[in-house]
Amino acid sequence: MKELAKTLRKKFSHLIQQVIGITFSRNPNPNETNVAEGEEIVEDQTAKLEKQINFQTSFKKDEQKLLLNKQYPAKPRQFKKASLFPDQTSIAALSLVLHGVAEVLSQKMNLSWKTETSSTFSYEKEVESGKGKIFYYVTDNPETSQPETLAEEAALVVIDQFDPRACAIHLIYCALVASLDKPWSGNFIIDDRQLLEYTGLVKRRDLCKHEKLSTLYHLLRQPAQVLACIAWPKQGKVGAFTVADLKIWDVSIIRDFETDKAGNSKLVGLKVIGQAGVWTKYFLNKSKYHYQTGIITKKTVQKLFSIGKQNAGAARILVWLTFQIQPEFQDCVMGKTLMEIAYSADKVSIAEQDRQLRRQMADDFETDLKVVKEAGWQAELETGPAWLTSSKSTKRPIGYWSEILNSKWRFHPPVEVQERLTMDSNQLSVNNIQPISGNVIREARKAKGWSRAFFATTMGKSVSWVDAVETSTRKVSQKDLPKLLNTLGLHLNRY
């Protein structure tokens, strides 16, 4: 319409020039006034016509918008939720098998690796005081259907590349697989937005998206690079079994690339399709007592991811706490044990003869305990000097190293875990779920290596109560059931 107005205006001007046929001069002309007036009239009419056309065009556009809004009302703004889990806590598979994977990723060569007769490099973890065993291996081709276990030289290269932050990814996998109805046949899918948000990597302003996604890609593969062969012993009526399928995690990572103006290929997106191995049939099967889960918190996962290699000792302690510490029941942990978890038994032993190393490790220990506290875990000094928990910076006394090693600590899970347990307990009471069978309770107790007397003391009950419960001659009350589930590491949804 604007073009039409311009065309008409040009035609009117050309017509006037043809009619007038003269040029203006300084000499007065009797027709000059009339020509000027005529030209003003034409210009005025042309301007009016142009305004009219513009108005009609504008009106039609507004009219179209009104009709469009009337026929197709605007949709409310959608706020996309990137978080992997709806709450700050999540149920996760935390069995002994998965703890070993986390150890390999975080402890690396601090573990007792050895070369087998088949020349493969393995780490051996005992079950039931040596009655059973789990053998861990590493691979550099986790994407294949039958990954190859590596010999010592090649395995050392892979192990050296493991990053403590991969433990955070491992915990995410543990939570996602526990949410599946049939973990041995189902799969889980994660996109980069969820990972960036849940790990806290989205807050890193010093990294571009390509760098963030590249970091994620390498970390996502690492839990799948740990393989395991499980030889589980007989426990009660449940017979022994062997899981020959080495894969713990079967992970496929789909990456999207774009080429920038300089011709460089940039990673702009990724998606993870994951599935767990055959081990889930034994350790996430709701009809078996092997079903083992716990609770992880988003804060713990993010802290694991953020400290990375800077606080490897704190990362190892966080991993150990997540798998080992159960609510309402915490054994005391010796300071020496914590030091060995954080820095390796060999390093603690060497420090006995190295004053500078002792001083450095003592500094690291204090710092790492603060990092653990920032993740929500509470460390209570059961036995030991007050300076270990003092917020003030004081000079350590003579003999401080011995005091650290002989100290006793009691850890309490984050507040979010306690709130989740309270919520689950209330839900349990509301639903009036029937107690679990005595056989399940007995086998779960034996799996922990506990005597009836020890279990009775833990529950605040008598040995006769334990006997009655385990023989199903007495049902666990609704009041005692939440504590029993938490103590044995069982979850109320498994039965």
Tab-separated table of C-alpha atoms in Angstrom:
chain	number	residue	atom	x	y	z
A	1	MET	CA	0.000	0.000	0.000
A	2	LYS	CA	2.885	2.350	0.687
A	3	GLU	CA	4.277	1.696	-2.770
A	4	LEU	CA	0.882	2.500	-4.289
A	5	ALA	CA	0.809	5.838	-2.451
A	6	LYS	CA	4.273	6.749	-3.724
A	7	THR	CA	3.313	5.841	-7.305
A	8	LEU	CA	0.137	7.975	-7.207
A	9	ARG	CA	2.025	10.909	-5.795
A	10	LYS	CA	4.609	10.763	-8.590
A	11	LYS	CA	1.861	10.606	-11.231
A	12	PHE	CA	0.047	13.649	-9.791
A	13	SER	CA	3.296	15.671	-9.722
A	14	HIS	CA	4.137	14.693	-13.306
A	15	LEU	CA	0.626	15.661	-14.455
A	16	ILE	CA	0.866	19.111	-12.846
A	17	GLN	CA	4.245	19.733	-14.489
A	18	GLN	CA	2.782	18.854	-17.904
A	19	VAL	CA	-0.235	21.123	-17.387
A	20	ILE	CA	1.795	24.088	-16.166
A	21	GLY	CA	4.661	23.627	-18.685
A	22	ILE	CA	6.659	26.529	-17.302
A	23	THR	CA	9.578	27.195	-14.975
A	24	PHE	CA	9.551	29.722	-12.227
A	25	SER	CA	11.354	33.020	-12.822
A	26	ARG	CA	11.933	36.202	-10.910
A	27	ASN	CA	9.615	38.193	-13.219
A	28	PRO	CA	6.039	38.300	-11.927
A	29	ASN	CA	3.551	36.235	-13.929
A	30	PRO	CA	-0.172	36.725	-13.635
A	31	ASN	CA	-0.634	32.921	-13.638
A	32	GLU	CA	2.149	32.274	-11.092
A	33	THR	CA	-0.099	32.520	-8.072
A	34	ASN	CA	-2.646	30.183	-9.621
A	35	VAL	CA	0.054	27.630	-10.486
A	36	ALA	CA	1.452	27.723	-6.951
A	37	GLU	CA	-2.015	27.336	-5.499
A	38	GLY	CA	-2.744	24.448	-7.857
A	39	GLU	CA	0.482	22.727	-6.908
A	40	GLU	CA	-0.315	23.112	-3.181
A	41	ILE	CA	-3.790	21.691	-3.772
A	42	VAL	CA	-2.384	18.641	-5.585
A	43	GLU	CA	0.266	18.080	-2.909
A	44	ASP	CA	-2.368	18.442	-0.209
A	45	GLN	CA	-4.671	15.950	-1.931
A	46	THR	CA	-1.774	13.569	-2.492
A	47	ALA	CA	-0.796	13.787	1.193
A	48	LYS	CA	-4.408	13.176	2.231
A	49	LEU	CA	-4.628	10.178	-0.068
A	50	GLU	CA	-1.353	8.778	1.339
A	51	LYS	CA	-2.548	9.225	4.925
A	52	GLN	CA	-5.826	7.540	4.049
A	53	ILE	CA	-4.036	4.578	2.514
A	54	ASN	CA	-1.673	4.304	5.516
A	55	PHE	CA	-4.617	4.507	7.920
A	56	GLN	CA	-6.506	1.769	6.069
A	57	THR	CA	-3.401	-0.421	6.060
A	58	SER	CA	-2.839	0.157	9.779
A	59	PHE	CA	-6.494	-0.461	10.534
A	60	LYS	CA	-6.499	-3.734	8.627
A	61	LYS	CA	-3.401	-4.929	10.504
A	62	ASP	CA	-4.959	-4.056	13.873
A	63	GLU	CA	-8.187	-5.679	12.795
A	64	GLN	CA	-6.312	-8.855	11.857
A	65	LYS	CA	-4.574	-8.898	15.253
A	66	LEU	CA	-7.896	-8.519	17.069
A	67	LEU	CA	-9.452	-11.319	15.027
A	68	LEU	CA	-6.428	-13.540	15.609
A	69	ASN	CA	-6.533	-12.946	19.363
A	70	LYS	CA	-10.243	-13.617	19.394
A	71	GLN	CA	-9.982	-16.875	17.493
A	72	TYR	CA	-6.690	-18.050	18.984
A	73	PRO	CA	-6.200	-16.634	22.489
A	74	ALA	CA	-2.587	-16.171	23.540
A	75	LYS	CA	-1.153	-19.108	25.525
A	76	PRO	CA	0.077	-18.407	29.051
A	77	ARG	CA	3.832	-18.210	29.378
A	78	GLN	CA	5.343	-21.600	29.975
A	79	PHE	CA	8.116	-21.937	32.532
A	80	LYS	CA	10.201	-24.948	31.673
A	81	LYS	CA	11.459	-26.963	34.602
A	82	ALA	CA	14.929	-28.315	33.968
A	83	SER	CA	15.499	-30.122	37.260
A	84	LEU	CA	15.918	-33.877	37.125
A	85	PHE	CA	13.967	-34.507	40.307
A	86	PRO	CA	10.969	-32.632	41.722
A	87	ASP	CA	12.375	-32.383	45.253
A	88	GLN	CA	15.669	-31.581	46.934
A	89	THR	CA	16.026	-35.268	47.819
A	90	SER	CA	15.646	-38.436	45.795
A	91	ILE	CA	15.522	-42.166	46.442
A	92	ALA	CA	18.610	-43.767	44.898
A	93	ALA	CA	20.087	-47.239	44.507
A	94	LEU	CA	22.958	-47.324	47.018
A	95	SER	CA	23.940	-50.987	47.168
A	96	LEU	CA	27.402	-52.309	47.930
A	97	VAL	CA	27.946	-52.901	44.211
A	98	LEU	CA	27.355	-49.240	43.380
A	99	HIS	CA	29.462	-48.074	46.307
A	100	GLY	CA	32.378	-49.899	44.717
A	101	VAL	CA	31.878	-47.998	41.460
A	102	ALA	CA	31.980	-44.711	43.376
A	103	GLU	CA	35.163	-45.835	45.136
A	104	VAL	CA	36.877	-46.585	41.830
A	105	LEU	CA	35.923	-43.156	40.462
A	106	SER	CA	37.014	-41.234	43.562
A	107	GLN	CA	39.803	-43.311	45.129
A	108	LYS	CA	41.442	-44.309	41.838
A	109	MET	CA	44.877	-45.807	42.548
A	110	ASN	CA	44.402	-45.549	46.335
A	111	LEU	CA	42.577	-48.876	46.081
A	112	SER	CA	44.332	-52.243	46.140
A	113	TRP	CA	44.435	-53.042	42.420
A	114	LYS	CA	46.126	-56.203	41.222
A	115	THR	CA	46.731	-58.144	38.005
A	116	GLU	CA	44.771	-61.389	37.620
A	117	THR	CA	45.964	-64.557	35.908
A	118	SER	CA	44.065	-63.425	32.814
A	119	SER	CA	46.272	-60.290	32.806
A	120	THR	CA	43.280	-58.028	33.537
A	121	PHE	CA	43.669	-55.320	36.170
A	122	SER	CA	41.057	-55.543	38.950
A	123	TYR	CA	40.027	-54.229	42.337
A	124	GLU	CA	38.491	-56.797	44.678
A	125	LYS	CA	35.810	-55.933	47.240
A	126	GLU	CA	34.770	-58.519	49.826
A	127	VAL	CA	31.187	-59.438	50.674
A	128	GLU	CA	30.176	-61.039	53.971
A	129	SER	CA	33.716	-61.220	55.357
A	130	GLY	CA	35.100	-62.849	52.238
A	131	LYS	CA	32.259	-65.295	51.574
A	132	GLY	CA	31.519	-63.427	48.372
A	133	LYS	CA	33.429	-60.998	46.186
A	134	ILE	CA	32.925	-58.217	43.684
A	135	PHE	CA	35.641	-57.695	41.079
A	136	TYR	CA	35.878	-54.271	39.437
A	137	TYR	CA	37.528	-53.614	36.083
A	138	VAL	CA	37.824	-50.632	33.762
A	139	THR	CA	37.335	-50.269	30.024
A	140	ASP	CA	37.990	-47.642	27.380
A	141	ASN	CA	35.087	-48.700	25.138
A	142	PRO	CA	31.947	-48.648	27.321
A	143	GLU	CA	29.695	-47.999	24.300
A	144	THR	CA	30.121	-51.541	22.901
A	145	SER	CA	27.798	-54.394	23.870
A	146	GLN	CA	30.680	-56.402	25.346
A	147	PRO	CA	33.313	-53.931	26.586
A	148	GLU	CA	36.868	-55.156	26.933
A	149	THR	CA	38.462	-55.310	30.377
A	150	LEU	CA	41.902	-53.725	30.308
A	151	ALA	CA	45.283	-54.998	31.360
A	152	GLU	CA	47.405	-53.039	33.824
A	153	GLU	CA	49.137	-50.575	31.516
A	154	ALA	CA	46.010	-49.550	29.591
A	155	ALA	CA	43.880	-49.634	32.765
A	156	LEU	CA	46.200	-47.221	34.559
A	157	VAL	CA	45.723	-44.673	31.790
A	158	VAL	CA	41.917	-44.849	32.151
A	159	ILE	CA	42.011	-44.789	35.972
A	160	ASP	CA	44.265	-41.743	35.965
A	161	GLN	CA	41.677	-39.834	33.902
A	162	PHE	CA	38.825	-40.516	36.335
A	163	ASP	CA	37.437	-37.328	37.862
A	164	PRO	CA	35.810	-37.180	41.344
A	165	ARG	CA	33.004	-35.164	39.738
A	166	ALA	CA	31.967	-38.334	37.898
A	167	CYS	CA	30.719	-39.573	41.293
A	168	ALA	CA	28.014	-36.899	41.107
A	169	ILE	CA	26.956	-38.281	37.712
A	170	HIS	CA	27.037	-41.791	39.173
A	171	LEU	CA	24.651	-40.726	41.965
A	172	ILE	CA	22.298	-39.215	39.378
A	173	TYR	CA	22.251	-42.551	37.541
A	174	CYS	CA	21.596	-44.315	40.879
A	175	ALA	CA	18.573	-42.094	41.515
A	176	LEU	CA	17.154	-42.399	38.000
A	177	VAL	CA	17.375	-46.185	37.892
A	178	ALA	CA	15.680	-46.475	41.304
A	179	SER	CA	12.682	-44.578	39.909
A	180	LEU	CA	12.014	-47.223	37.228
A	181	ASP	CA	9.393	-49.915	37.788
A	182	LYS	CA	11.573	-52.570	36.152
A	183	PRO	CA	15.138	-51.219	36.142
A	184	TRP	CA	16.527	-54.267	34.302
A	185	SER	CA	14.377	-53.573	31.233
A	186	GLY	CA	13.623	-49.831	31.368
A	187	ASN	CA	15.858	-46.897	30.540
A	188	PHE	CA	16.223	-43.297	31.616
A	189	ILE	CA	16.782	-40.186	29.500
A	190	ILE	CA	18.505	-36.954	30.536
A	191	ASP	CA	19.096	-33.813	28.480
A	192	ASP	CA	21.804	-31.198	28.871
A	193	ARG	CA	19.482	-28.600	30.455
A	194	GLN	CA	18.692	-30.971	33.308
A	195	LEU	CA	22.329	-31.858	33.839
A	196	LEU	CA	23.532	-28.249	33.744
A	197	GLU	CA	20.922	-27.245	36.304
A	198	TYR	CA	21.177	-30.213	38.675
A	199	THR	CA	24.972	-30.295	38.801
A	200	GLY	CA	25.138	-26.521	39.228
A	201	LEU	CA	27.338	-26.199	36.131
A	202	VAL	CA	24.863	-23.667	34.733
A	203	LYS	CA	26.258	-21.140	37.248
A	204	ARG	CA	29.755	-21.275	35.789
A	205	ARG	CA	30.011	-17.917	33.989
A	206	ASP	CA	33.655	-18.502	33.128
A	207	LEU	CA	32.780	-21.330	30.731
A	208	CYS	CA	30.933	-21.163	27.406
A	209	LYS	CA	28.247	-23.710	26.616
A	210	HIS	CA	30.603	-25.760	24.437
A	211	GLU	CA	33.064	-26.063	27.332
A	212	LYS	CA	30.335	-27.002	29.806
A	213	LEU	CA	28.885	-29.690	27.548
A	214	SER	CA	32.331	-31.049	26.687
A	215	THR	CA	33.051	-31.421	30.410
A	216	LEU	CA	29.727	-33.183	30.913
A	217	TYR	CA	30.343	-35.547	28.005
A	218	HIS	CA	33.573	-36.908	29.488
A	219	LEU	CA	32.089	-37.199	32.982
A	220	LEU	CA	28.944	-38.952	31.736
A	221	ARG	CA	31.047	-41.743	30.205
A	222	GLN	CA	33.202	-42.426	33.246
A	223	PRO	CA	30.691	-44.326	35.451
A	224	ALA	CA	30.060	-46.617	32.462
A	225	GLN	CA	33.801	-47.296	32.200
A	226	VAL	CA	33.698	-49.196	35.496
A	227	LEU	CA	32.708	-52.862	35.075
A	228	ALA	CA	32.020	-55.499	37.729
A	229	CYS	CA	31.692	-59.254	38.169
A	230	ILE	CA	29.577	-60.124	41.216
A	231	ALA	CA	29.906	-63.400	43.148
A	232	TRP	CA	27.306	-63.060	45.936
A	233	PRO	CA	27.222	-65.604	48.776
A	234	LYS	CA	24.235	-67.539	50.091
A	235	GLN	CA	22.342	-65.639	52.744
A	236	GLY	CA	19.653	-67.555	54.601
A	237	LYS	CA	17.133	-69.020	52.183
A	238	VAL	CA	18.375	-66.868	49.344
A	239	GLY	CA	20.908	-68.851	47.364
A	240	ALA	CA	24.238	-67.673	46.046
A	241	PHE	CA	24.340	-66.073	42.619
A	242	THR	CA	26.818	-64.691	40.111
A	243	VAL	CA	26.304	-61.734	37.804
A	244	ALA	CA	28.573	-62.312	34.822
A	245	ASP	CA	27.304	-59.304	32.858
A	246	LEU	CA	30.055	-56.787	33.531
A	247	LYS	CA	28.129	-53.652	32.683
A	248	ILE	CA	26.929	-51.548	35.587
A	249	TRP	CA	25.744	-48.700	33.343
A	250	ASP	CA	24.988	-48.913	29.633
A	251	VAL	CA	25.085	-45.310	28.475
A	252	SER	CA	24.598	-43.781	25.018
A	253	ILE	CA	25.339	-40.069	24.613
A	254	ILE	CA	23.876	-38.241	21.623
A	255	ARG	CA	25.658	-34.976	20.836
A	256	ASP	CA	24.505	-32.046	18.684
A	257	PHE	CA	27.073	-29.869	16.942
A	258	GLU	CA	26.930	-26.553	15.094
A	259	THR	CA	29.613	-24.870	12.971
A	260	ASP	CA	30.410	-21.250	13.815
A	261	LYS	CA	31.481	-18.504	11.366
A	262	ALA	CA	35.130	-19.480	11.738
A	263	GLY	CA	34.333	-23.052	10.708
A	264	ASN	CA	34.808	-24.515	14.204
A	265	SER	CA	32.492	-27.288	15.342
A	266	LYS	CA	30.791	-26.424	18.644
A	267	LEU	CA	28.859	-28.723	20.965
A	268	VAL	CA	25.412	-27.174	21.482
A	269	GLY	CA	23.427	-29.982	23.069
A	270	LEU	CA	23.511	-33.561	24.297
A	271	LYS	CA	21.142	-36.245	25.489
A	272	VAL	CA	21.855	-39.326	27.586
A	273	ILE	CA	20.002	-42.620	27.174
A	274	GLY	CA	20.963	-44.930	30.022
A	275	GLN	CA	20.135	-48.428	31.163
A	276	ALA	CA	21.386	-50.449	34.107
A	277	GLY	CA	22.937	-53.911	33.898
A	278	VAL	CA	21.675	-57.296	35.064
A	279	TRP	CA	22.711	-56.510	38.645
A	280	THR	CA	19.407	-54.670	39.065
A	281	LYS	CA	17.497	-57.978	39.006
A	282	TYR	CA	19.105	-58.774	42.346
A	283	PHE	CA	19.644	-55.393	43.963
A	284	LEU	CA	16.583	-53.501	42.730
A	285	ASN	CA	14.090	-56.345	42.639
A	286	LYS	CA	11.221	-55.529	44.974
A	287	SER	CA	10.450	-59.201	45.567
A	288	LYS	CA	13.931	-59.809	46.996
A	289	TYR	CA	15.581	-58.496	50.141
A	290	HIS	CA	18.506	-57.422	47.961
A	291	TYR	CA	16.521	-54.295	47.079
A	292	GLN	CA	18.812	-51.643	48.524
A	293	THR	CA	18.130	-47.926	48.328
A	294	GLY	CA	18.892	-44.776	50.243
A	295	ILE	CA	18.358	-41.046	49.932
A	296	ILE	CA	20.603	-38.538	48.177
A	297	THR	CA	20.292	-34.764	48.266
A	298	LYS	CA	20.701	-32.262	45.473
A	299	LYS	CA	23.049	-30.258	47.695
A	300	THR	CA	25.394	-33.248	48.094
A	301	VAL	CA	25.440	-33.883	44.339
A	302	GLN	CA	26.126	-30.232	43.546
A	303	LYS	CA	28.847	-29.999	46.180
A	304	LEU	CA	30.493	-33.138	44.763
A	305	PHE	CA	30.404	-31.590	41.330
A	306	SER	CA	31.627	-28.158	42.361
A	307	ILE	CA	34.627	-29.191	44.482
A	308	GLY	CA	35.949	-31.393	41.669
A	309	LYS	CA	39.658	-32.025	41.941
A	310	GLN	CA	40.266	-29.092	44.260
A	311	ASN	CA	38.991	-30.991	47.322
A	312	ALA	CA	39.386	-34.642	46.385
A	313	GLY	CA	39.541	-35.608	50.070
A	314	ALA	CA	36.186	-33.970	50.798
A	315	ALA	CA	34.694	-35.634	47.709
A	316	ARG	CA	35.795	-39.063	48.949
A	317	ILE	CA	34.328	-38.427	52.390
A	318	LEU	CA	31.019	-37.285	50.847
A	319	VAL	CA	30.855	-40.417	48.691
A	320	TRP	CA	31.566	-42.634	51.689
A	321	LEU	CA	28.950	-40.893	53.853
A	322	THR	CA	26.283	-41.130	51.137
A	323	PHE	CA	26.656	-44.890	50.850
A	324	GLN	CA	27.515	-45.782	54.443
A	325	ILE	CA	25.677	-43.516	56.882
A	326	GLN	CA	22.085	-44.407	57.644
A	327	PRO	CA	19.637	-42.122	59.444
A	328	GLU	CA	18.905	-42.944	63.090
A	329	PHE	CA	21.864	-45.283	63.232
A	330	GLN	CA	25.418	-44.076	62.990
A	331	ASP	CA	28.451	-45.962	64.182
A	332	CYS	CA	31.299	-43.840	65.435
A	333	VAL	CA	34.005	-43.339	62.820
A	334	MET	CA	37.616	-43.094	63.883
A	335	GLY	CA	39.585	-40.073	62.745
A	336	LYS	CA	42.186	-42.412	61.264
A	337	THR	CA	39.500	-44.094	59.158
A	338	LEU	CA	38.315	-40.736	57.845
A	339	MET	CA	41.887	-39.730	57.026
A	340	GLU	CA	42.459	-42.999	55.153
A	341	ILE	CA	39.209	-42.531	53.201
A	342	ALA	CA	40.181	-38.990	52.266
A	343	TYR	CA	43.910	-39.383	51.591
A	344	SER	CA	44.670	-43.162	51.454
A	345	ALA	CA	46.099	-45.493	54.094
A	346	ASP	CA	49.569	-45.321	52.538
A	347	LYS	CA	49.703	-41.537	52.798
A	348	VAL	CA	48.526	-41.606	56.429
A	349	SER	CA	51.236	-44.144	57.216
A	350	ILE	CA	53.941	-42.069	55.498
A	351	ALA	CA	52.826	-38.981	57.423
A	352	GLU	CA	53.858	-40.671	60.678
A	353	GLN	CA	57.476	-39.984	59.695
A	354	ASP	CA	56.995	-36.752	57.749
A	355	ARG	CA	56.295	-33.627	59.819
A	356	GLN	CA	55.533	-31.408	56.816
A	357	LEU	CA	53.094	-33.957	55.382
A	358	ARG	CA	51.355	-34.286	58.750
A	359	ARG	CA	50.870	-30.537	58.944
A	360	GLN	CA	49.525	-30.395	55.383
A	361	MET	CA	47.124	-33.299	55.927
A	362	ALA	CA	45.847	-31.795	59.173
A	363	ASP	CA	45.115	-28.532	57.325
A	364	ASP	CA	43.364	-30.423	54.521
A	365	PHE	CA	41.318	-32.448	57.022
A	366	GLU	CA	39.938	-29.324	58.703
A	367	THR	CA	39.124	-27.769	55.326
A	368	ASP	CA	37.471	-30.936	54.017
A	369	LEU	CA	35.276	-31.258	57.107
A	370	LYS	CA	34.034	-27.709	56.463
A	371	VAL	CA	33.221	-28.639	52.843
A	372	VAL	CA	31.298	-31.707	54.048
A	373	LYS	CA	29.343	-29.457	56.421
A	374	GLU	CA	28.542	-27.091	53.538
A	375	ALA	CA	26.966	-30.054	51.751
A	376	GLY	CA	24.532	-30.400	54.661
A	377	TRP	CA	26.203	-33.182	56.655
A	378	GLN	CA	26.708	-32.616	60.366
A	379	ALA	CA	29.891	-33.932	61.990
A	380	GLU	CA	29.618	-34.476	65.729
A	381	LEU	CA	32.857	-35.005	67.664
A	382	GLU	CA	32.125	-37.930	69.974
A	383	THR	CA	35.614	-38.198	71.458
A	384	GLY	CA	38.524	-35.845	70.886
A	385	PRO	CA	39.891	-32.361	71.591
A	386	ALA	CA	37.645	-29.327	71.228
A	387	TRP	CA	40.059	-27.570	68.882
A	388	LEU	CA	39.079	-30.032	66.118
A	389	THR	CA	35.632	-28.446	65.879
A	390	SER	CA	36.489	-24.908	66.917
A	391	SER	CA	35.681	-22.183	64.419
A	392	LYS	CA	38.599	-20.123	65.697
A	393	SER	CA	42.002	-20.508	64.128
A	394	THR	CA	44.210	-21.726	66.970
A	395	LYS	CA	47.664	-23.234	67.089
A	396	ARG	CA	47.567	-27.003	67.282
A	397	PRO	CA	48.993	-28.502	70.472
A	398	ILE	CA	51.879	-30.941	70.633
A	399	GLY	CA	50.616	-34.411	69.762
A	400	TYR	CA	47.834	-33.082	67.509
A	401	TRP	CA	48.378	-35.824	64.929
A	402	SER	CA	47.682	-38.565	67.448
A	403	GLU	CA	44.594	-36.665	68.657
A	404	ILE	CA	43.225	-36.506	65.090
A	405	LEU	CA	43.777	-40.218	64.451
A	406	ASN	CA	42.218	-41.268	67.778
A	407	SER	CA	39.217	-38.940	67.577
A	408	LYS	CA	35.740	-40.428	67.133
A	409	TRP	CA	33.091	-38.853	64.926
A	410	ARG	CA	29.383	-39.339	64.465
A	411	PHE	CA	27.807	-38.043	61.239
A	412	HIS	CA	24.195	-37.041	60.693
A	413	PRO	CA	22.621	-36.835	57.204
A	414	PRO	CA	21.401	-33.489	55.851
A	415	VAL	CA	18.174	-31.995	57.201
A	416	GLU	CA	16.502	-32.661	53.838
A	417	VAL	CA	16.991	-36.400	54.380
A	418	GLN	CA	15.389	-36.244	57.817
A	419	GLU	CA	12.436	-34.328	56.384
A	420	ARG	CA	12.040	-36.890	53.606
A	421	LEU	CA	12.064	-39.739	56.121
A	422	THR	CA	9.461	-37.977	58.245
A	423	MET	CA	7.290	-37.483	55.177
A	424	ASP	CA	7.658	-41.150	54.212
A	425	SER	CA	6.895	-42.250	57.774
A	426	ASN	CA	3.720	-40.167	57.844
A	427	GLN	CA	2.695	-41.585	54.491
A	428	LEU	CA	3.388	-45.076	55.801
A	429	SER	CA	1.166	-44.494	58.791
A	430	VAL	CA	-1.629	-43.028	56.634
A	431	ASN	CA	-1.575	-45.911	54.172
A	432	ASN	CA	-1.375	-48.451	57.011
A	433	ILE	CA	1.023	-50.608	55.030
A	434	GLN	CA	1.482	-54.088	56.462
A	435	PRO	CA	4.855	-54.957	57.990
A	436	ILE	CA	7.417	-56.778	55.892
A	437	SER	CA	7.917	-60.510	56.341
A	438	GLY	CA	10.142	-61.966	59.037
A	439	ASN	CA	12.304	-63.721	56.465
A	440	VAL	CA	13.095	-60.421	54.743
A	441	ILE	CA	14.044	-58.833	58.076
A	442	ARG	CA	16.279	-61.761	59.043
A	443	GLU	CA	18.094	-61.849	55.706
A	444	ALA	CA	18.580	-58.074	55.703
A	445	ARG	CA	20.080	-58.288	59.206
A	446	LYS	CA	22.438	-61.077	58.171
A	447	ALA	CA	23.454	-59.165	55.064
A	448	LYS	CA	24.794	-56.479	57.380
A	449	GLY	CA	26.640	-59.027	59.491
A	450	TRP	CA	24.670	-58.126	62.627
A	451	SER	CA	23.855	-60.512	65.450
A	452	ARG	CA	20.339	-60.625	66.876
A	453	ALA	CA	21.599	-58.972	70.062
A	454	PHE	CA	23.216	-56.107	68.156
A	455	PHE	CA	20.105	-55.578	66.036
A	456	ALA	CA	17.931	-55.629	69.183
A	457	THR	CA	20.118	-52.981	70.828
A	458	THR	CA	19.961	-50.828	67.681
A	459	MET	CA	16.175	-51.014	67.654
A	460	GLY	CA	15.911	-50.503	71.415
A	461	LYS	CA	14.217	-53.888	71.726
A	462	SER	CA	14.906	-57.277	73.305
A	463	VAL	CA	16.392	-60.335	71.595
A	464	SER	CA	13.057	-62.124	72.067
A	465	TRP	CA	11.378	-59.320	70.092
A	466	VAL	CA	13.832	-59.882	67.245
A	467	ASP	CA	13.172	-63.649	67.330
A	468	ALA	CA	9.405	-63.098	67.249
A	469	VAL	CA	9.637	-60.627	64.366
A	470	GLU	CA	11.997	-62.751	62.273
A	471	THR	CA	9.847	-65.866	62.679
A	472	SER	CA	6.737	-63.843	61.770
A	473	THR	CA	5.054	-64.735	65.071
A	474	ARG	CA	4.872	-61.020	65.750
A	475	LYS	CA	4.258	-58.148	63.365
A	476	VAL	CA	6.297	-54.971	63.447
A	477	SER	CA	4.088	-52.146	64.685
A	478	GLN	CA	3.384	-49.087	62.548
A	479	LYS	CA	5.346	-47.088	65.106
A	480	ASP	CA	8.494	-49.255	64.836
A	481	LEU	CA	8.325	-49.946	61.103
A	482	PRO	CA	9.924	-46.660	59.871
A	483	LYS	CA	12.897	-47.115	62.207
A	484	LEU	CA	13.299	-50.764	61.177
A	485	LEU	CA	13.289	-49.848	57.478
A	486	ASN	CA	15.824	-47.083	57.975
A	487	THR	CA	18.087	-49.203	60.188
A	488	LEU	CA	18.197	-52.102	57.740
A	489	GLY	CA	18.498	-49.815	54.727
A	490	LEU	CA	15.163	-50.932	53.297
A	491	HIS	CA	12.621	-48.624	51.679
A	492	LEU	CA	8.892	-48.737	52.348
A	493	ASN	CA	7.998	-48.840	48.616
A	494	ARG	CA	9.831	-52.047	47.913
A	495	TYR	CA	7.192	-54.451	49.232
